[in-house]
Coordinates of C-alpha atoms and ligand atoms in Angstrom, one line a residue:
M53 CA -92.8 24.8 -69.4
E54 CA -96.6 25.3 -69.1
I55 CA -98.5 26.6 -66.4
E56 CA -100.1 23.6 -64.7
N57 CA -97.1 21.4 -65.2
K58 CA -94.8 23.8 -63.7
M59 CA -97.2 23.6 -60.6
E60 CA -97.7 19.6 -60.9
K61 CA -93.7 19.5 -61.1
I62 CA -93.2 22.3 -57.8
V63 CA -95.2 19.3 -55.3
S64 CA -93.5 16.8 -56.8
L65 CA -90.4 18.3 -56.2
C66 CA -91.4 19.7 -52.9
K67 CA -92.7 16.4 -51.4
R68 CA -89.4 14.5 -53.7
R69 CA -86.8 16.1 -51.6
G70 CA -88.4 16.5 -48.1
F71 CA -89.7 20.9 -48.4
V72 CA -93.3 19.7 -48.3
F73 CA -95.0 16.6 -47.9
P74 CA -99.2 15.8 -47.6
G75 CA -100.5 15.8 -43.5
S76 CA -101.0 13.3 -41.7
E77 CA -100.3 10.8 -45.5
I78 CA -99.9 7.2 -44.0
Y79 CA -103.3 7.9 -42.9
G80 CA -105.2 8.7 -46.3
G81 CA -104.2 12.3 -45.6
M82 CA -106.3 15.1 -44.5
A83 CA -107.6 18.0 -46.2
N84 CA -105.5 20.0 -47.8
S85 CA -103.1 19.9 -44.5
W86 CA -99.4 19.9 -45.1
D87 CA -95.7 19.2 -43.2
Y88 CA -92.8 21.4 -44.0
G89 CA -90.0 18.7 -44.2
P90 CA -86.1 18.3 -43.7
I91 CA -86.0 20.8 -46.4
G92 CA -88.2 23.2 -46.5
V93 CA -89.0 23.9 -42.7
E94 CA -84.9 25.2 -43.5
L95 CA -86.7 27.0 -46.0
K96 CA -89.5 27.9 -43.9
N97 CA -87.3 29.3 -40.9
N98 CA -84.7 31.1 -43.1
V99 CA -87.3 32.7 -44.9
K100 CA -89.1 34.1 -41.6
Q101 CA -85.9 34.8 -39.9
S102 CA -84.3 37.1 -42.5
W103 CA -87.6 39.0 -42.0
W104 CA -87.3 39.3 -38.1
K105 CA -83.4 40.9 -38.4
R106 CA -84.9 42.9 -41.0
F107 CA -88.2 44.2 -39.5
V108 CA -86.9 43.6 -35.0
Q109 CA -83.7 43.1 -35.3
G110 CA -82.1 45.9 -37.5
R111 CA -84.9 48.5 -37.2
D112 CA -84.3 51.3 -33.8
D113 CA -88.3 51.7 -34.3
M114 CA -89.3 47.9 -33.9
V115 CA -90.0 45.1 -31.2
G116 CA -91.8 41.9 -31.2
I117 CA -93.8 39.6 -29.4
D118 CA -94.7 35.5 -29.6
A119 CA -98.8 35.3 -27.8
A120 CA -100.9 33.0 -27.5
L121 CA -103.0 31.2 -30.0
I122 CA -105.9 31.3 -27.5
M123 CA -106.6 34.1 -26.9
N124 CA -109.6 34.9 -24.4
P125 CA -112.6 34.8 -26.8
K126 CA -113.0 38.5 -25.6
V127 CA -110.4 39.7 -27.9
W128 CA -112.7 38.7 -30.6
E129 CA -114.9 39.9 -29.8
A130 CA -113.4 43.9 -29.6
S131 CA -111.7 42.8 -32.9
G132 CA -114.8 41.9 -35.0
H133 CA -113.8 38.5 -36.2
L134 CA -117.3 37.3 -34.4
S135 CA -119.0 39.6 -35.7
A136 CA -120.6 39.3 -39.7
G137 CA -117.0 41.4 -40.3
F138 CA -114.9 37.6 -40.1
A139 CA -116.7 35.8 -42.7
D140 CA -117.3 34.7 -46.1
P141 CA -120.6 34.4 -48.0
L142 CA -121.2 30.2 -48.5
V143 CA -123.4 28.9 -51.5
E144 CA -123.8 24.7 -51.0
C145 CA -124.7 22.7 -54.0
K146 CA -128.0 21.2 -53.0
K147 CA -127.5 17.9 -55.0
C148 CA -123.8 17.0 -54.2
H149 CA -123.5 19.5 -50.9
T150 CA -120.1 20.9 -52.3
R151 CA -119.6 23.9 -50.5
F152 CA -118.0 27.4 -53.1
R153 CA -117.8 30.5 -52.2
S154 CA -120.0 32.7 -53.8
D155 CA -117.8 35.4 -54.5
Q156 CA -115.3 33.1 -56.2
I157 CA -117.6 31.3 -58.7
D158 CA -120.9 32.2 -61.6
V159 CA -124.1 31.0 -59.5
S160 CA -126.1 30.8 -62.0
A161 CA -123.7 27.7 -63.9
P162 CA -123.8 24.5 -62.6
C163 CA -122.1 22.9 -59.7
A164 CA -118.5 22.3 -60.7
N165 CA -118.6 19.0 -58.5
C166 CA -121.3 17.6 -60.2
G167 CA -123.2 19.9 -63.0
A168 CA -126.5 20.3 -61.4
K169 CA -128.3 23.2 -62.8
N170 CA -129.3 25.5 -60.7
S171 CA -128.7 23.9 -57.9
F172 CA -127.5 26.8 -54.9
T173 CA -128.6 27.2 -52.0
E174 CA -129.6 31.0 -51.2
A175 CA -124.9 32.5 -50.2
R176 CA -124.8 32.6 -46.4
M177 CA -122.2 34.1 -44.1
F178 CA -120.2 32.1 -42.6
N179 CA -117.3 32.7 -40.0
L180 CA -114.1 31.5 -40.6
M181 CA -113.1 31.4 -36.5
F182 CA -112.0 28.0 -35.6
K183 CA -113.8 26.7 -32.6
T184 CA -112.5 25.1 -30.5
F185 CA -113.6 24.4 -25.8
V186 CA -111.5 25.3 -23.4
G187 CA -111.1 22.0 -20.6
P188 CA -113.1 19.3 -19.4
A189 CA -116.4 20.3 -20.4
E190 CA -117.6 21.0 -23.9
E191 CA -120.0 24.1 -23.0
D192 CA -120.9 27.0 -24.5
A193 CA -119.0 28.5 -21.3
N194 CA -115.9 26.9 -21.8
I195 CA -116.3 28.3 -26.0
A196 CA -112.5 29.6 -27.4
Y197 CA -110.7 30.6 -30.4
F198 CA -107.4 29.7 -32.1
R199 CA -106.2 33.0 -33.7
P200 CA -108.0 33.7 -37.7
E201 CA -105.1 36.2 -36.9
T202 CA -101.5 37.4 -34.6
A203 CA -102.2 40.8 -35.0
Q204 CA -104.4 41.1 -32.3
A205 CA -101.9 39.9 -30.1
M206 CA -99.5 43.5 -30.4
F207 CA -103.2 45.3 -29.8
V208 CA -104.3 43.6 -26.4
D209 CA -100.5 43.6 -25.2
F210 CA -99.7 47.2 -26.4
K211 CA -99.4 48.8 -23.1
N212 CA -97.3 45.7 -21.5
V213 CA -94.8 47.0 -25.1
L214 CA -94.9 50.3 -24.5
D215 CA -94.4 49.8 -20.0
T216 CA -92.1 47.9 -20.5
S217 CA -90.3 49.1 -23.9
R218 CA -90.6 52.8 -22.8
K219 CA -90.9 53.5 -26.5
T220 CA -92.4 56.4 -28.5
L221 CA -94.3 57.6 -30.9
P222 CA -93.4 55.9 -34.0
F223 CA -93.0 52.3 -33.1
G224 CA -93.9 48.2 -34.1
I225 CA -94.5 45.6 -33.0
G226 CA -93.4 42.5 -34.3
Q227 CA -94.2 39.0 -34.5
I228 CA -94.4 35.5 -36.6
G229 CA -96.7 33.2 -35.5
K230 CA -98.9 30.1 -36.6
A231 CA -103.2 31.8 -37.6
F232 CA -106.1 29.7 -38.3
R233 CA -109.1 30.3 -40.9
N234 CA -112.2 28.2 -41.4
E235 CA -111.6 28.1 -44.8
I236 CA -114.3 27.1 -47.3
T237 CA -112.4 26.6 -50.4
P238 CA -108.6 26.4 -49.3
G239 CA -106.4 24.9 -52.4
N240 CA -103.4 25.6 -54.5
F241 CA -100.8 23.2 -52.2
I242 CA -99.7 25.2 -50.0
F243 CA -101.4 29.3 -50.7
R244 CA -105.0 28.3 -48.6
T245 CA -104.4 26.5 -45.8
R246 CA -106.6 26.2 -43.1
E247 CA -103.8 26.5 -40.3
F248 CA -101.5 28.9 -41.6
E249 CA -98.2 31.3 -40.5
Q250 CA -98.4 34.7 -41.1
M251 CA -95.6 37.3 -39.9
E252 CA -97.4 41.0 -39.1
I253 CA -96.3 44.3 -37.8
E254 CA -98.6 46.5 -36.4
Y255 CA -97.0 50.0 -36.2
F256 CA -98.4 52.4 -33.7
I257 CA -98.9 56.3 -34.9
P258 CA -99.5 59.6 -33.6
V259 CA -103.3 60.9 -34.4
P260 CA -102.9 62.1 -37.9
V261 CA -103.6 65.6 -37.8
R262 CA -104.3 65.4 -41.1
D263 CA -104.4 62.5 -44.5
E264 CA -100.8 63.0 -45.2
E265 CA -99.3 62.7 -41.7
W266 CA -100.4 57.9 -42.8
K267 CA -100.3 58.1 -46.3
D268 CA -96.6 59.4 -45.6
Y269 CA -96.0 56.3 -43.2
F270 CA -98.4 53.8 -45.8
E271 CA -96.2 55.0 -47.6
M272 CA -93.0 54.3 -45.8
W273 CA -94.2 50.6 -44.7
R274 CA -95.2 49.9 -49.2
Q275 CA -91.6 51.0 -49.5
E276 CA -89.6 48.0 -47.1
M277 CA -92.2 45.3 -48.9
I278 CA -91.4 46.4 -52.3
S279 CA -87.8 46.2 -50.7
W280 CA -88.2 43.5 -49.2
M281 CA -89.1 41.5 -52.4
K282 CA -87.2 42.4 -53.9
E283 CA -84.2 41.9 -51.4
N284 CA -84.9 39.1 -49.6
L285 CA -87.3 37.3 -51.7
G286 CA -85.1 37.5 -55.2
L287 CA -88.8 37.8 -57.0
D288 CA -88.5 39.4 -59.9
M289 CA -90.7 42.3 -59.5
S290 CA -92.8 41.9 -63.1
H291 CA -94.4 39.2 -61.2
V292 CA -95.8 41.4 -58.4
H293 CA -98.7 43.7 -58.7
E294 CA -99.9 46.5 -56.8
L295 CA -104.2 46.4 -56.5
E296 CA -105.2 49.5 -54.7
V297 CA -108.8 47.3 -53.1
E298 CA -111.9 49.0 -53.3
A299 CA -113.8 50.0 -49.9
A300 CA -116.2 47.1 -49.9
D301 CA -114.4 44.8 -50.5
R302 CA -111.6 45.5 -47.9
A303 CA -111.6 44.7 -44.0
H304 CA -114.3 46.0 -41.8
Y305 CA -111.2 47.7 -39.7
S306 CA -109.6 49.5 -42.6
K307 CA -109.4 53.2 -44.0
R308 CA -106.8 51.7 -46.6
T309 CA -105.7 48.3 -47.7
I310 CA -103.3 47.7 -50.5
D311 CA -102.9 44.1 -52.3
F312 CA -99.7 42.8 -53.1
E313 CA -100.6 40.6 -56.0
Y314 CA -97.9 37.6 -57.2
D315 CA -98.0 34.9 -61.0
F316 CA -98.2 31.8 -59.1
P317 CA -98.2 29.2 -61.8
F318 CA -102.2 29.2 -61.0
G319 CA -102.9 33.3 -61.7
R320 CA -103.1 36.3 -59.8
K321 CA -102.8 36.2 -56.9
E322 CA -102.6 38.1 -52.9
L323 CA -100.0 37.7 -51.1
Y324 CA -99.3 39.9 -48.5
G325 CA -101.2 43.0 -47.9
L326 CA -101.0 46.5 -45.9
A327 CA -104.1 49.0 -44.1
Y328 CA -104.1 51.5 -41.9
R329 CA -106.6 49.7 -39.3
T330 CA -107.3 53.7 -38.1
D331 CA -107.2 53.2 -33.9
F332 CA -109.9 50.6 -34.7
D333 CA -108.5 48.4 -32.7
L334 CA -106.6 50.1 -30.0
K335 CA -110.0 52.1 -29.6
N336 CA -111.8 49.2 -28.9
H337 CA -109.7 47.0 -26.9
F338 CA -109.0 50.4 -24.1
K339 CA -111.5 51.9 -22.7
E340 CA -109.2 54.4 -21.5
P341 CA -106.0 55.7 -23.5
P342 CA -103.5 52.9 -24.1
Y343 CA -100.3 55.9 -25.2
R344 CA -99.7 59.1 -23.1
D345 CA -97.4 62.1 -24.9
A346 CA -94.5 62.7 -22.7
Q347 CA -94.0 66.7 -23.4
T348 CA -98.1 67.4 -23.4
G349 CA -98.9 64.4 -21.2
E350 CA -102.0 64.3 -23.3
A351 CA -103.6 60.8 -23.5
F352 CA -104.6 58.9 -26.8
Y353 CA -105.3 55.9 -29.1
P354 CA -102.9 55.8 -31.6
H355 CA -103.5 54.8 -35.4
T356 CA -101.8 51.6 -37.3
I357 CA -100.3 50.9 -40.5
E358 CA -100.9 47.3 -40.8
P359 CA -97.8 45.0 -43.7
T360 CA -98.8 42.1 -43.2
W361 CA -96.7 38.9 -44.6
G362 CA -97.8 35.0 -45.0
V363 CA -95.0 33.1 -43.8
D364 CA -96.6 30.1 -46.9
R365 CA -97.7 32.3 -49.7
S366 CA -93.7 34.1 -49.1
V367 CA -92.1 30.1 -49.6
L368 CA -94.6 29.7 -52.2
A369 CA -93.3 32.2 -54.0
V370 CA -89.5 31.9 -53.2
L371 CA -90.5 28.6 -55.2
C372 CA -92.3 29.7 -58.3
E373 CA -89.6 31.9 -58.9
A374 CA -86.4 30.1 -58.6
Y375 CA -87.9 27.0 -59.8
T376 CA -85.4 26.3 -63.3
E377 CA -85.0 23.8 -66.0
E378 CA -82.3 23.8 -68.2
G379 CA -82.5 20.5 -70.4
E380 CA -82.2 17.9 -68.2
R381 CA -80.9 19.8 -65.7
I382 CA -83.2 21.1 -62.8
F383 CA -82.0 23.4 -60.4
L384 CA -84.1 25.7 -57.6
K385 CA -81.9 29.1 -57.9
L386 CA -82.7 30.4 -54.5
P387 CA -81.4 33.7 -53.5
P388 CA -78.5 31.5 -51.3
K389 CA -79.3 33.0 -47.6
L390 CA -82.6 31.6 -47.8
A391 CA -81.6 27.9 -49.1
P392 CA -82.0 25.4 -47.4
Y393 CA -77.7 23.8 -47.8
K394 CA -75.1 26.7 -47.8
A395 CA -73.3 23.7 -48.9
A396 CA -73.2 20.5 -49.9
I397 CA -69.4 18.8 -49.3
F398 CA -67.9 15.2 -51.3
P399 CA -65.5 13.3 -50.8
L400 CA -64.3 12.9 -54.6
L401 CA -63.6 9.2 -53.9
K402 CA -66.2 7.1 -50.9
N403 CA -64.0 4.5 -50.6
K404 CA -60.3 6.1 -49.8
P405 CA -60.4 6.9 -46.1
E406 CA -57.6 9.8 -46.1
L407 CA -60.0 11.6 -48.3
V408 CA -62.9 10.8 -46.6
E409 CA -61.5 11.8 -43.6
K410 CA -60.5 15.1 -44.8
A411 CA -64.1 16.0 -46.8
R412 CA -65.8 14.9 -43.3
A413 CA -63.1 17.7 -40.9
I414 CA -63.7 19.8 -43.8
Y415 CA -67.6 19.3 -43.6
K416 CA -68.1 18.9 -39.0
D417 CA -66.2 22.8 -39.0
L418 CA -68.3 24.6 -41.5
Q419 CA -71.8 23.2 -39.7
N420 CA -69.9 25.5 -36.2
N421 CA -71.0 28.7 -39.2
F422 CA -73.6 27.6 -41.7
M423 CA -76.8 24.4 -42.9
V424 CA -74.3 21.9 -45.1
A425 CA -74.8 18.5 -46.3
W426 CA -73.0 15.7 -46.4
D427 CA -72.7 13.5 -49.9
D428 CA -70.7 11.1 -51.2
R429 CA -72.9 8.9 -53.2
G430 CA -72.9 7.5 -56.6
N431 CA -70.7 9.8 -58.5
I432 CA -70.1 13.5 -58.6
G433 CA -72.3 15.0 -61.1
K434 CA -75.1 13.1 -59.4
R435 CA -74.3 14.4 -56.1
Y436 CA -74.3 18.0 -58.4
Y437 CA -77.9 17.0 -59.6
A438 CA -79.0 16.6 -56.2
Q439 CA -78.3 19.2 -54.8
D440 CA -78.9 21.6 -57.4
E441 CA -82.8 20.1 -57.1
I442 CA -82.7 21.4 -53.6
G443 CA -80.5 24.7 -54.3
T444 CA -77.5 24.6 -52.9
P445 CA -75.7 27.1 -54.0
F446 CA -72.0 25.6 -53.6
C447 CA -70.5 22.2 -53.4
I448 CA -67.3 21.8 -52.1
T449 CA -65.4 18.9 -53.9
V450 CA -62.0 17.3 -51.8
D451 CA -59.7 15.4 -54.5
F452 CA -56.2 14.4 -53.5
D453 CA -55.1 17.4 -54.9
S454 CA -56.4 18.8 -51.6
L455 CA -54.6 16.7 -49.4
E456 CA -51.5 18.5 -51.5
K457 CA -52.4 21.6 -51.8
G458 CA -54.7 22.6 -49.4
D459 CA -58.0 23.6 -51.3
V460 CA -60.8 22.0 -53.1
T461 CA -62.9 22.8 -56.1
V462 CA -65.9 24.8 -55.2
R463 CA -69.2 24.3 -58.4
D464 CA -70.9 27.4 -58.4
R465 CA -75.3 26.1 -58.6
D466 CA -76.4 28.7 -61.3
T467 CA -73.2 29.1 -63.5
A468 CA -72.2 26.1 -63.0
K469 CA -68.5 26.3 -63.4
Q470 CA -65.9 26.2 -60.7
E471 CA -62.8 27.0 -59.0
R472 CA -60.9 26.5 -56.6
V473 CA -60.6 27.7 -52.7
P474 CA -58.0 27.2 -50.1
I475 CA -59.6 25.2 -46.8
A476 CA -58.5 28.2 -44.5
G477 CA -60.3 30.7 -46.7
L478 CA -63.6 28.4 -47.4
K479 CA -66.4 30.5 -44.6
E480 CA -65.1 33.7 -45.9
Y481 CA -66.1 32.6 -49.0
I482 CA -69.6 31.2 -48.1
A483 CA -70.1 34.0 -45.8
S484 CA -68.9 36.3 -48.2
R485 CA -71.4 35.2 -51.0
L486 CA -74.8 35.1 -48.5
K487 CA -76.6 38.5 -49.9
Ligands
GAP162 N1 -103.8 41.2 -39.6 C1 -104.9 41.3 -41.1 C2 -104.6 39.7 -41.8 O1 -104.7 38.0 -41.4 P1 -105.2 39.0 -44.5 O2 -105.4 39.4 -45.9 O3 -106.7 38.2 -44.1 O4 -104.6 40.3 -43.0 C3 -102.5 38.5 -44.0 O5 -104.1 37.7 -44.6 C4 -101.7 37.8 -44.8 O6 -102.3 36.6 -44.2 C5 -102.4 37.0 -46.7 O7 -101.7 38.1 -47.8 C6 -102.1 36.1 -46.6 O8 -100.4 36.2 -47.3 C7 -101.3 35.6 -45.4 N2 -103.1 34.3 -45.8 C8 -104.2 34.7 -45.7 N3 -104.9 33.2 -45.0 C9 -104.2 32.2 -46.0 C10 -104.6 30.9 -45.7 N4 -105.8 30.7 -45.5 N5 -103.6 30.4 -46.6 C11 -102.2 30.9 -46.3 N6 -102.0 32.0 -46.4 C12 -102.9 32.6 -45.6

């Protein structure tokens, strides 16, 4: 499949089937804003739930929070986001006024938009914070910012979390939520947008006496991130690459950063990051050391390892990985756990009330445990096709034998094989395959 073609096909499938729509479309859209539709929100929620289950619910050394999007502006002074640290270099074409990130283009080449030569302004740093006003008066005293990362709330709430959860080091705080950045060049569908979601962990460790100590925790999270991509997202790890970020390219707070890059159809790009933030953030936010060792009574600033995941990039990587064409057949080979619907239920014939009634009862019963779809339109082949396109792992058909023998045909998305399964055992059948 041609690479550009693949991305176009994915974008078109997303729109056609209700994964992702262009935002505000009836008003001509809003550049680079996207809305998750009925199928997409299920996929996205499954990614988030899978993350929460693995990294918060499933670990004794983790707790979660859900903090405000607009925080006190002092947070962003302390974190360094309001200074030059959180800015990208911007150049503008003097002829057509299109803006570019100067670190992403060759500024000696003609403008990619209008072709003008030697047309770029000097680069200037452009801060990515999204500004707003709190309250009715639009004056400087009321300026506030939408958070550019979820991370800072985990630092700012550190003491409250500590006092209420009584965790001891090492432990982490996790959060899933929206972040906002006034990106100069958003693009590539949901890859780079101005409003996006993150899943982040700040993992607090004792002050490392030797480098090995933080390196061990860093390695633990590196392995966890690899394992998440393999086991939870089902990515082929030959499509994932680790990039050791050079000191000059690291964020202002980081002593070491690894980017996990993924081979998207539009190129190899950052999927996730892992950073050692030292004690930079807690020191900037707390005048007094916020942690006291229970044994020695010594107070100090814990250090932080930060694994960070983009939700939308996870969804995009999963879609790129799952998109499969076999002849005329298009299907999404999604990991069953992430699939929007776990099963679809069909009565063989729409005009046979006894089949519809039986199928409806099965559908309602399964609905208590799983997201399930109902389809009674067209022939069975068309229904299979429609479910394959949205990655439903199992299609269940209720036929005349079902009425007599109490079983149904279950057809597997990936192999297209069919088997008879007793109705009484359907829940266990589906649950056992949601790995
Ligand atoms: N707290 C650290 C932090 O925010 P980052 O590398 O700037 O680090 C973390 O962002 C992750 O958030 C990225 O690896 C990516 O998955 C996602 N991300 C960042 N900017 C994004 C954007 N404009 N659109 C979509 N996802 C984005």
